[in-house]
């Protein structure tokens, strides 16, 4: 986003926002990858999975579904039982936000600070060195979560110490966000508007910077009263200068524990047993672990990086895998069916 007063994305001509980038294309019927896949099964799938067929999810070539029968059952229940039984648990960075626009990689909440001209040169240099060292570990398809966690904790300790050296004032986040290239996925504003009107609770659970994340949600007018954010929030001194993080670090592989221990959020939503979970990392899969007695959980995974190496693990952990999709079209398609 350029500096100065910013025209809200939604009112900008589509060419300016790159909103067309990453839109999924509807092409001829493509055999979805299933465990029962065989040539010419497309028509049979359409008959066997009417909800998936009605939603057009069988013919989009960037969607992968491992277990059609399970997804059909969960989707049908969520659509039938409607908004009053539903809650959303969503990741923020590279789930609500785009990964790239017009070939340029977008910032995540951390990346906004890592690249902000309002931060000292030494911070930007060292923060990007840390990113280069630890992000590949986070994505590494050959390491277990247990092997990754010590590295994630080290990353957060290092970036925490680095931020403290910069004496950042909370008043600078608004300018950092408006000067960044962070974007919500196309359709997120409409999706969140529908969820707000329907009174559907949305938990945004992030290992990102909560103070920046909230600024982004406010910037795009989607921080409505049904949205709760659990993330890494800063502590400030009386002048508003960062003096540390509140509570324990939330990293990519402990998000579920923090959601459960840090509040009675899920207990207060007892009865909303249908959950739509959205994430872009295998660490996001367990974000809804705290939901008491869930009945239908639809897990939508945005596969953005290391696509070939991680496709199988994503299909084993997410119900719907969206390959390089920079939109919220699938979530909107599902929610548009609810009453
Ligand atoms: N650019 C940086 N990215 C970082 C840093 N620490 C973590 N991360 C990334 O943020 C997201 C976590 O947010 P979530 O909303 O997706 O949970 C994750 O992709 C991390 O890799 C950092 O210091 N700099
Ligand atoms: Mg993410």
PDB file of C-alpha atoms in Angstrom, residues 18 86 118 127 139 162 215 234 273 278 309-310 337:
ATOM      1  CA  UNK A  18      -3.913  -7.211  -8.060  1.00  0.00           C
ATOM      2  CA  UNK A  86     -21.061 -22.488  13.280  1.00  0.00           C
ATOM      3  CA  UNK A 118      10.341   3.192  10.322  1.00  0.00           C
ATOM      4  CA  UNK A 127      15.306  -9.693  11.312  1.00  0.00           C
ATOM      5  CA  UNK A 139       8.454 -25.339   6.282  1.00  0.00           C
ATOM      6  CA  UNK A 162      16.072  -7.469  18.674  1.00  0.00           C
ATOM      7  CA  UNK A 215      -4.104  -2.771  12.937  1.00  0.00           C
ATOM      8  CA  UNK A 234       3.414  -6.495  23.159  1.00  0.00           C
ATOM      9  CA  UNK A 273     -20.237 -27.639  17.240  1.00  0.00           C
ATOM     10  CA  UNK A 278      -8.488 -22.265   7.803  1.00  0.00           C
ATOM     11  CA  UNK A 309       6.954 -31.393  -1.374  1.00  0.00           C
ATOM     12  CA  UNK A 310       4.091 -30.621   1.017  1.00  0.00           C
ATOM     13  CA  UNK A 337     -25.225 -21.664   1.197  1.00  0.00           C
TER      14      UNK A 337
END
